[in-house]
mmCIF file of C-alpha atoms in Angstrom:
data_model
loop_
_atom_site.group_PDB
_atom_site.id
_atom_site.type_symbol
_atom_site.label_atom_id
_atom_site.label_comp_id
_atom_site.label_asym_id
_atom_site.label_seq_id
_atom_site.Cartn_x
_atom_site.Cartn_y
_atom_site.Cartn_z
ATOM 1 C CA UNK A 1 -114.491 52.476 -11.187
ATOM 2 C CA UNK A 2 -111.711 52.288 -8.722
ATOM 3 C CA UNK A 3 -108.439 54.281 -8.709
ATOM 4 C CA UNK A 4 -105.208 53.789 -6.634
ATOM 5 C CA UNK A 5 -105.359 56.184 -3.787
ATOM 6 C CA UNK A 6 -101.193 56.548 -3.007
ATOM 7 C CA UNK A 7 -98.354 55.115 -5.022
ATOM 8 C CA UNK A 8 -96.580 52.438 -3.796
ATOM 9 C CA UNK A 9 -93.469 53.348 -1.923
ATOM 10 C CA UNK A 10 -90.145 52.672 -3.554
ATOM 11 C CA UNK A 11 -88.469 49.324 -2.073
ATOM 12 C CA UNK A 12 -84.975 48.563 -1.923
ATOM 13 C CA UNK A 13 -83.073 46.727 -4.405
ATOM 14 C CA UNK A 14 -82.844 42.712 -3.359
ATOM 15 C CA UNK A 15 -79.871 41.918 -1.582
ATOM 16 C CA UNK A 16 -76.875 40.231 -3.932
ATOM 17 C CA UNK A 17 -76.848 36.539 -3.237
ATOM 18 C CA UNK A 18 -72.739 35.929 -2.447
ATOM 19 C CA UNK A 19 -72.106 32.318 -3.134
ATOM 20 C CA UNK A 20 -70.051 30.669 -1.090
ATOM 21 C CA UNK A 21 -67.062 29.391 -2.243
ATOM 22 C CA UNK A 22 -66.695 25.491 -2.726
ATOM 23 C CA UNK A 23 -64.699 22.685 -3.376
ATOM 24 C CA UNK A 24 -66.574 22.195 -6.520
ATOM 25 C CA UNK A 25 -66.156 25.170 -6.965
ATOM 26 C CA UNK A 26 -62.470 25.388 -6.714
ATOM 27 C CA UNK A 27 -61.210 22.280 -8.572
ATOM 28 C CA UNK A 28 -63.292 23.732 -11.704
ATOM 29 C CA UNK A 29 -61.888 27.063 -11.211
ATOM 30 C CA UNK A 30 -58.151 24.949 -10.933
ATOM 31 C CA UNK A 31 -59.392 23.232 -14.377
ATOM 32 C CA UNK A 32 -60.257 26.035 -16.514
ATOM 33 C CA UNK A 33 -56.971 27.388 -15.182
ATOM 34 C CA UNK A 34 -55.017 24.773 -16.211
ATOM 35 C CA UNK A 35 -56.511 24.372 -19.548
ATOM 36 C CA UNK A 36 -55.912 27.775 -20.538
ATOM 37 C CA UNK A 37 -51.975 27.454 -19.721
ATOM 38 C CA UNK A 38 -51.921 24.585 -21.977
ATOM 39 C CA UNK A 39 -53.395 26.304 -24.873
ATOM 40 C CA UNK A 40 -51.245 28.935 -23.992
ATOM 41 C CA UNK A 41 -48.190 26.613 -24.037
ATOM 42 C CA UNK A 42 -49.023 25.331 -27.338
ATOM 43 C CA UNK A 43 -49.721 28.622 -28.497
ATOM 44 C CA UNK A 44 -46.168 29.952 -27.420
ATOM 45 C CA UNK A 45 -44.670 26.468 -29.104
ATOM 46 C CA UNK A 46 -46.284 26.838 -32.369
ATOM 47 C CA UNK A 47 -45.336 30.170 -32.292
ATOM 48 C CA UNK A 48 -41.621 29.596 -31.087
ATOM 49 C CA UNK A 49 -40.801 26.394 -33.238
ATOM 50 C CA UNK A 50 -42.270 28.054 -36.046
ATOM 51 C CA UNK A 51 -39.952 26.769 -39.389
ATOM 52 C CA UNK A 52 -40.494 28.987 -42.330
ATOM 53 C CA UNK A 53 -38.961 26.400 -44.482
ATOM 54 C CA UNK A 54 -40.922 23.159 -43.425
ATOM 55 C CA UNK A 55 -44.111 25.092 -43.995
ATOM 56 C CA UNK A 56 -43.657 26.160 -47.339
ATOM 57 C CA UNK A 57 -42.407 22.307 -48.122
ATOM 58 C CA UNK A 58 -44.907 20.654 -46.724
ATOM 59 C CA UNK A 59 -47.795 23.285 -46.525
ATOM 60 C CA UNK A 60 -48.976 22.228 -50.280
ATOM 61 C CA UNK A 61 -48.931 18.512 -49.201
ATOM 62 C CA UNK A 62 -51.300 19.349 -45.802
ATOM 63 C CA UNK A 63 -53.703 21.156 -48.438
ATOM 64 C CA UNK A 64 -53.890 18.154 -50.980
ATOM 65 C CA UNK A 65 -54.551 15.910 -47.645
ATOM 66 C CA UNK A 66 -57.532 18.468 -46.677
ATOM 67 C CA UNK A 67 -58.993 18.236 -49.741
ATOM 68 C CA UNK A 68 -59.011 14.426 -49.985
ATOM 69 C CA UNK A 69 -60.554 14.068 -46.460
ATOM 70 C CA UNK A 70 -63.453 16.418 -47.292
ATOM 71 C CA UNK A 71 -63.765 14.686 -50.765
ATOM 72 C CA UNK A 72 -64.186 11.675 -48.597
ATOM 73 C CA UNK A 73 -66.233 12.573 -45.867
ATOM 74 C CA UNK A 74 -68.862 14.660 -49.103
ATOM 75 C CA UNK A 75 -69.170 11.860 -51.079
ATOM 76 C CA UNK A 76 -69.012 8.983 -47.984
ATOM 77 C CA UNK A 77 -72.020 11.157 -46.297
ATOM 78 C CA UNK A 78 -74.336 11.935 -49.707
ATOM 79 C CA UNK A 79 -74.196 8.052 -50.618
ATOM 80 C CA UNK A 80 -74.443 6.998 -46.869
ATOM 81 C CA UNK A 81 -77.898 9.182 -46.715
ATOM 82 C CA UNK A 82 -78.980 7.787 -50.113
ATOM 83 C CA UNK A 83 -78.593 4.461 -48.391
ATOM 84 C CA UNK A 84 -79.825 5.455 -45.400
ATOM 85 C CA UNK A 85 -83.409 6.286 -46.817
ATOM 86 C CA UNK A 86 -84.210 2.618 -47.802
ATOM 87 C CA UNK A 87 -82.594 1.412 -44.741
ATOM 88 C CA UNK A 88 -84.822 3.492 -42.431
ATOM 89 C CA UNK A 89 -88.000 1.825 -44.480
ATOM 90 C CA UNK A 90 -86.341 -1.363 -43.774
ATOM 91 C CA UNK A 91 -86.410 -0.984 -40.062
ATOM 92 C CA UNK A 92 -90.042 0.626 -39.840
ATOM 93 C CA UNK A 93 -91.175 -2.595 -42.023
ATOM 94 C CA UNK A 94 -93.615 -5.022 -40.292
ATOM 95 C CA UNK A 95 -92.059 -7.668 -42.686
ATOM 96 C CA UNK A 96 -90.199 -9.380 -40.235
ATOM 97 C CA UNK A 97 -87.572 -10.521 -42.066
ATOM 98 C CA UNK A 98 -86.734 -7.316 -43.971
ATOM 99 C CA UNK A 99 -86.848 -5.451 -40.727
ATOM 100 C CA UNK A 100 -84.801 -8.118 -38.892
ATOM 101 C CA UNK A 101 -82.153 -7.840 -42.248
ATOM 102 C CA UNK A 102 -81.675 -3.941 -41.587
ATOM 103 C CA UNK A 103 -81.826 -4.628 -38.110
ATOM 104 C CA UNK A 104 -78.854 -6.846 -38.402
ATOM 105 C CA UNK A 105 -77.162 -4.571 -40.774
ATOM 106 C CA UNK A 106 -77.209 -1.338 -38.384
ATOM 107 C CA UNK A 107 -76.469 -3.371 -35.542
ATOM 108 C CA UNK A 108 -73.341 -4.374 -36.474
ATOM 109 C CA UNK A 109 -72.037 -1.344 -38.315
ATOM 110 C CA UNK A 110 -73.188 0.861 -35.548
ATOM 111 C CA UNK A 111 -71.584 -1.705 -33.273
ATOM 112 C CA UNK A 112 -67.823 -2.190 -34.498
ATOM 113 C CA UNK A 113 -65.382 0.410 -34.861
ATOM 114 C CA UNK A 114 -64.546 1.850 -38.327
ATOM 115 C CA UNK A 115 -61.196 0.643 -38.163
ATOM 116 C CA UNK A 116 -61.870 -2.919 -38.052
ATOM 117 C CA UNK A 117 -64.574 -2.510 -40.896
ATOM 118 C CA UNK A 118 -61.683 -0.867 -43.096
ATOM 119 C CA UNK A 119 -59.375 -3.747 -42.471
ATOM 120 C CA UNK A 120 -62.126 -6.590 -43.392
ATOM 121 C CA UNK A 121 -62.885 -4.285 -46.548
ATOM 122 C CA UNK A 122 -58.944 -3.395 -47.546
ATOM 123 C CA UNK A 123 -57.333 -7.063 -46.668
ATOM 124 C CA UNK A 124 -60.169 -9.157 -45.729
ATOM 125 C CA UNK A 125 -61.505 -9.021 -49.682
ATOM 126 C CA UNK A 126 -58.332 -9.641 -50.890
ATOM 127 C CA UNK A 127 -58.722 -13.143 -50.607
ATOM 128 C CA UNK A 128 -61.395 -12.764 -52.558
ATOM 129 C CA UNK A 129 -59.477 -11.529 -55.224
ATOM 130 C CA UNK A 130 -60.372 -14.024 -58.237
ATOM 131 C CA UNK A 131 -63.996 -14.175 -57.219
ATOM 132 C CA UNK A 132 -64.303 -10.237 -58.060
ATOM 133 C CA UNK A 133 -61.947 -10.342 -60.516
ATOM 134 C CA UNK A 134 -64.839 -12.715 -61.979
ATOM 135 C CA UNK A 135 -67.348 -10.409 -60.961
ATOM 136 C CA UNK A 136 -65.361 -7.422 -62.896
ATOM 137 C CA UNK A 137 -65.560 -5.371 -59.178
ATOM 138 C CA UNK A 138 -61.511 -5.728 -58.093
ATOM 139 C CA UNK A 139 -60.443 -2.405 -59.660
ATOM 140 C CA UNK A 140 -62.799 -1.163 -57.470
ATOM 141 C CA UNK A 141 -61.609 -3.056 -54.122
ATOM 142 C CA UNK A 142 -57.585 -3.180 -54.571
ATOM 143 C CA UNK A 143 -57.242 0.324 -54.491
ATOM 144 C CA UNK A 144 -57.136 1.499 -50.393
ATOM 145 C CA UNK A 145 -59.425 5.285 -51.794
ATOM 146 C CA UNK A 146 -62.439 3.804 -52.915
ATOM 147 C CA UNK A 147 -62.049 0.598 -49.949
ATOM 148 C CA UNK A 148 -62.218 3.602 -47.279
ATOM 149 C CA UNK A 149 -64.531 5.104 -49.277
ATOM 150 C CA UNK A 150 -66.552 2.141 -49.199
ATOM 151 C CA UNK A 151 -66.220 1.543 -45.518
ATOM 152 C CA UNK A 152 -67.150 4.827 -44.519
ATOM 153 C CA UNK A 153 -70.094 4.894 -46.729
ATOM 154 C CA UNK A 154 -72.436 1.840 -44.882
ATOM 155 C CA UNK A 155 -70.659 2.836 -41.675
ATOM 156 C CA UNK A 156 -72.239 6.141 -41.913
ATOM 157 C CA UNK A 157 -74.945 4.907 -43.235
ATOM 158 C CA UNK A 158 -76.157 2.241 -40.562
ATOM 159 C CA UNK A 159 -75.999 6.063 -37.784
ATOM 160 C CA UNK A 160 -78.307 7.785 -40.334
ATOM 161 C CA UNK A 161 -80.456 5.020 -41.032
ATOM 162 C CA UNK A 162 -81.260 4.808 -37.200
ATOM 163 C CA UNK A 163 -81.359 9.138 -37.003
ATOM 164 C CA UNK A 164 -83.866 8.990 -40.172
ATOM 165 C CA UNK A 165 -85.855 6.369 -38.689
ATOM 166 C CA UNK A 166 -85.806 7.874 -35.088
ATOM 167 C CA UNK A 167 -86.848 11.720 -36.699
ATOM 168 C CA UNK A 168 -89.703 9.913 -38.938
ATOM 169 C CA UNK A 169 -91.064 7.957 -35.771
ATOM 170 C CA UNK A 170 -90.845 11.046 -33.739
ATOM 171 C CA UNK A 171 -93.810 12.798 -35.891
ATOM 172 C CA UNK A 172 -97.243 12.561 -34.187
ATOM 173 C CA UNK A 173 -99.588 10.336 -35.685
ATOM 174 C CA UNK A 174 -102.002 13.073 -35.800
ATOM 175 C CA UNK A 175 -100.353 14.452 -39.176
ATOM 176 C CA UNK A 176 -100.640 10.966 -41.418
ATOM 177 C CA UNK A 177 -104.444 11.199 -39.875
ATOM 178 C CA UNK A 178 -104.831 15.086 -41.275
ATOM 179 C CA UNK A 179 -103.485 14.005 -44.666
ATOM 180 C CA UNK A 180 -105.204 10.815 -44.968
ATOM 181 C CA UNK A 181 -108.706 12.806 -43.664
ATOM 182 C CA UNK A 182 -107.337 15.361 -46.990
ATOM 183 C CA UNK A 183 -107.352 12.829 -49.093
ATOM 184 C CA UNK A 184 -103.378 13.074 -50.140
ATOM 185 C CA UNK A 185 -101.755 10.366 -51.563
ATOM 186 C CA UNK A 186 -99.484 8.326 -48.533
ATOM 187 C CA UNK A 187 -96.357 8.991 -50.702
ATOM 188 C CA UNK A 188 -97.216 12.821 -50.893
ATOM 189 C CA UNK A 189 -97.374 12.942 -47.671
ATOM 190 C CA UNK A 190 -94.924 11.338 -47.021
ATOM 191 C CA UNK A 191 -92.722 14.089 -48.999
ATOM 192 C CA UNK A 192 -94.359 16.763 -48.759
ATOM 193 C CA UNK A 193 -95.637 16.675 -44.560
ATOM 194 C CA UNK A 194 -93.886 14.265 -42.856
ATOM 195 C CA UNK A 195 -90.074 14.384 -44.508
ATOM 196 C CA UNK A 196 -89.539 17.829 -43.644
ATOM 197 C CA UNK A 197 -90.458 17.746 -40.057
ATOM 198 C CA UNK A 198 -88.416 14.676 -39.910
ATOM 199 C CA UNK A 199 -85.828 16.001 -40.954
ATOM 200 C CA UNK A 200 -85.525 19.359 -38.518
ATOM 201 C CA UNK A 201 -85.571 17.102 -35.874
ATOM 202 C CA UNK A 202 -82.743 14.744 -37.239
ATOM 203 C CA UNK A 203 -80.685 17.944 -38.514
ATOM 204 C CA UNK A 204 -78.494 18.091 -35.298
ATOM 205 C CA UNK A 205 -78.262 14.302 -34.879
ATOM 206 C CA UNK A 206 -76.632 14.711 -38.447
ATOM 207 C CA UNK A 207 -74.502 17.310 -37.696
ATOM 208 C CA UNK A 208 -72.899 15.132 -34.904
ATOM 209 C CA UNK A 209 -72.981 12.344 -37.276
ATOM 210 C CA UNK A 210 -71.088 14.297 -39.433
ATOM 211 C CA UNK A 211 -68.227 15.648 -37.395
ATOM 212 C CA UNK A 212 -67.882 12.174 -36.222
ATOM 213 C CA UNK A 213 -67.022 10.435 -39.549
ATOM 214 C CA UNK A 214 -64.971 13.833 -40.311
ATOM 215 C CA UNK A 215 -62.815 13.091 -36.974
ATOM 216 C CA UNK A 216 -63.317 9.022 -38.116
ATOM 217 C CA UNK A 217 -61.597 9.667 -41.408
ATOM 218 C CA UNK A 218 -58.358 9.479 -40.405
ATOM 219 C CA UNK A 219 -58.149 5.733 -40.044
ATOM 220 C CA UNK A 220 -57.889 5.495 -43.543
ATOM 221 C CA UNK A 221 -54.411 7.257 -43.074
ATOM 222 C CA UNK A 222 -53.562 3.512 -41.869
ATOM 223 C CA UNK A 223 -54.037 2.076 -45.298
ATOM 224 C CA UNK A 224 -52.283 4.352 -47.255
ATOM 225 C CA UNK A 225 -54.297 6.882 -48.501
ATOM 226 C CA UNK A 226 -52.861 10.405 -48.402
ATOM 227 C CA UNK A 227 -55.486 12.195 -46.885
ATOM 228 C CA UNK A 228 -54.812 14.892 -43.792
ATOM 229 C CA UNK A 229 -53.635 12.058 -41.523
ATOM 230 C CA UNK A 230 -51.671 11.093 -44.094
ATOM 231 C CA UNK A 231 -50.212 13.643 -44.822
ATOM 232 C CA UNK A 232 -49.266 14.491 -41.619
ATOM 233 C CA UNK A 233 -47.338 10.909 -41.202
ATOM 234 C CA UNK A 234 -45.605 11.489 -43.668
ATOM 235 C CA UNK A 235 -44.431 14.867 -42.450
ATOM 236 C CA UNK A 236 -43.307 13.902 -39.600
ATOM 237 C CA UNK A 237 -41.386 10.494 -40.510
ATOM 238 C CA UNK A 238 -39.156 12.822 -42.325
ATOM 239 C CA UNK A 239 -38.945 15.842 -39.885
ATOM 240 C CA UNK A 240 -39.865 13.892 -36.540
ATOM 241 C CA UNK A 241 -41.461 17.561 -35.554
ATOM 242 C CA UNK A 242 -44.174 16.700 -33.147
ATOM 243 C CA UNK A 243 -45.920 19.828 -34.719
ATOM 244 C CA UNK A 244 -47.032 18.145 -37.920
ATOM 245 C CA UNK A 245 -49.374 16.747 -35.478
ATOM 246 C CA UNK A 246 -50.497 19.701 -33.809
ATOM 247 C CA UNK A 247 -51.041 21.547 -37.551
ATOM 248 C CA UNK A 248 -53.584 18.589 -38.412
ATOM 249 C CA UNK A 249 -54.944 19.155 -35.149
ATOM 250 C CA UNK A 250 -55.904 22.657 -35.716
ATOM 251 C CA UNK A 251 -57.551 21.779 -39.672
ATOM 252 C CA UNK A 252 -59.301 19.060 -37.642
ATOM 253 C CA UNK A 253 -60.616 21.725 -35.152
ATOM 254 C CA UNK A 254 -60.777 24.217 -38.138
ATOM 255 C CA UNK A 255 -63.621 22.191 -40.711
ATOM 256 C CA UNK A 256 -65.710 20.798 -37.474
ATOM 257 C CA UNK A 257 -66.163 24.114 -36.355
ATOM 258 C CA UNK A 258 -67.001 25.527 -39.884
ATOM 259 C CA UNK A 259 -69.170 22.544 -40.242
ATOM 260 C CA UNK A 260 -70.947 23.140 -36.450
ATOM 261 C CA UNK A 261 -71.239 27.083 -37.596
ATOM 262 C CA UNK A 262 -72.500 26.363 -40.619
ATOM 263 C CA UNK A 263 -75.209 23.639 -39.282
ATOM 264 C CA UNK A 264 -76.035 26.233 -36.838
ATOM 265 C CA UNK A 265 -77.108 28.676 -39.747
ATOM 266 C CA UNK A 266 -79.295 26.006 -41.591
ATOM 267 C CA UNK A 267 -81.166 25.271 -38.296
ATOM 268 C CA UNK A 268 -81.816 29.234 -37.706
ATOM 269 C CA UNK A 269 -82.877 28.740 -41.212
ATOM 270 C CA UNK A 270 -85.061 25.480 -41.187
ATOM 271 C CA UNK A 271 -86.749 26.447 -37.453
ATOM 272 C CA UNK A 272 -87.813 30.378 -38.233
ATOM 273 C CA UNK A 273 -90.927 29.807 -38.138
ATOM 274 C CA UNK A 274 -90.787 28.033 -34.688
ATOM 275 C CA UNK A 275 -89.126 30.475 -32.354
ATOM 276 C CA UNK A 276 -91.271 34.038 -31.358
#
């Protein structure tokens, strides 16, 4: 058995690396400057034009536009995913044509912007108007809440068809193998195996996903509905106070970084069992 004859003699502490100072290194330090003396400037402007008397008149009407926007965005997101599902299948199909259908489908919802969709849904169905009369669905399409609604619905839906498909794809082939060696039904294992690690790896893609259609939302401002946006248009066509804008700014900023704190506490949740 061997033993250390003499301790090893205390060394010096390693000598602090001094970076040099760069160009890079400047400009970003010139950057960060200058963004914090904007914030501070609108800071000191929110706090110097602040009007006692336009909040309290208008304060109630920037709630009721919160409140339609999440509305919205809830419902828009829970019937986009219930889409989603089928539309993910769709894709994965090795029927050609009902993969080439939901191919179709995602690629152009995924490859337009929201705004134009709204428009074809709000005006472009108009002229449609005695065909869905006939078909008992214009109640539904001549009022502008349920059109962006609608639109935001299978916009959202096409992104989480191609997250849900991505996430399912993205689980090894080794774990249908295990539960077909087990004996388990393909739909069990489906729900009970593969779904769940599908869906930790599509929870962030959803999160972004999410605060997208939240920031998204406002387009439907342009066709009348009331919601934040609108609300915020109509404060300021009757105060012409640039801050109306910078108020729905700040609820904007306010529910995407409840929603990014709160997705951040479901993934500590959901991945647990993953980190040592």
């Amino acid at each position: 058995m061997s033993y250390a004859q003499t301790l090893i003699p205390p060394q010096p502490a390693p000598k602090v690396i001094v970076k040099p100072i760069t160009g890079t290194r400047v400009v970003g330090s010139l950057l960060v400057l200058l963004w914090a003396l904007l914030a501070a400037s609108l800071l000191y402007m929110v706090i110097a034009g602040w009007d006692v008397d336009k909040f309290t008149h208008y304060g109630p009407r920037y709630l009721h536009g919160l409140m339609t926007t999440v509305v919205l965005v809830t419902i828009s997101v829970i019937f986009g995913a219930a889409l989603s599902l089928p539309l993910a299948f769709a894709r994965m199909s090795k029927n050609r044509i009902i993969s080439t259908l939901a191919y179709c489908y995602v690629y152009v919802f995924r490859g337009t912007p929201l705004l134009a969709q709204l428009f074809l849904i709000y005006y472009g169905l108009g002229g449609f108007r005695v065909q869905l009369e006939a078909a008992g669905l214009w109640w539904f399409f001549r009022d502008a809440w349920y059109c962006g609604l609608f639109s935001m619905t299978i916009n959202t839906a096409a992104y989480q068809a191609e997250i849900l498909r991505g996430a399912i794809e993205s689980v090894p082939r080794g774990q249908h193998e295990a539960a077909s060696a087990l004996g388990i039904h393909k739909a069990v294992a489906f729900r009970k195996i593969v779904l769940p690690q599908a869906l930790i790896v599509a929870l962030r893609p959803y999160g972004n996903e999410i605060i997208l259609l939240i920031k998204g939302s406002a387009v439907v401002a342009i066709i009348t509905v009331l919601d934040l946006m609108g609300e915020t248009r109509y404060a300021f066509s009757r105060t012409f106070d640039y801050q109306t804008y910078l108020w729905a700014a700040i609820f904007y900023l306010s529910m995407v970084e409840a929603l990014r704190h709160f997705w951040n506490w479901i993934e500590r949740r959901l991945t647990r069992h993953l980190k040592r």
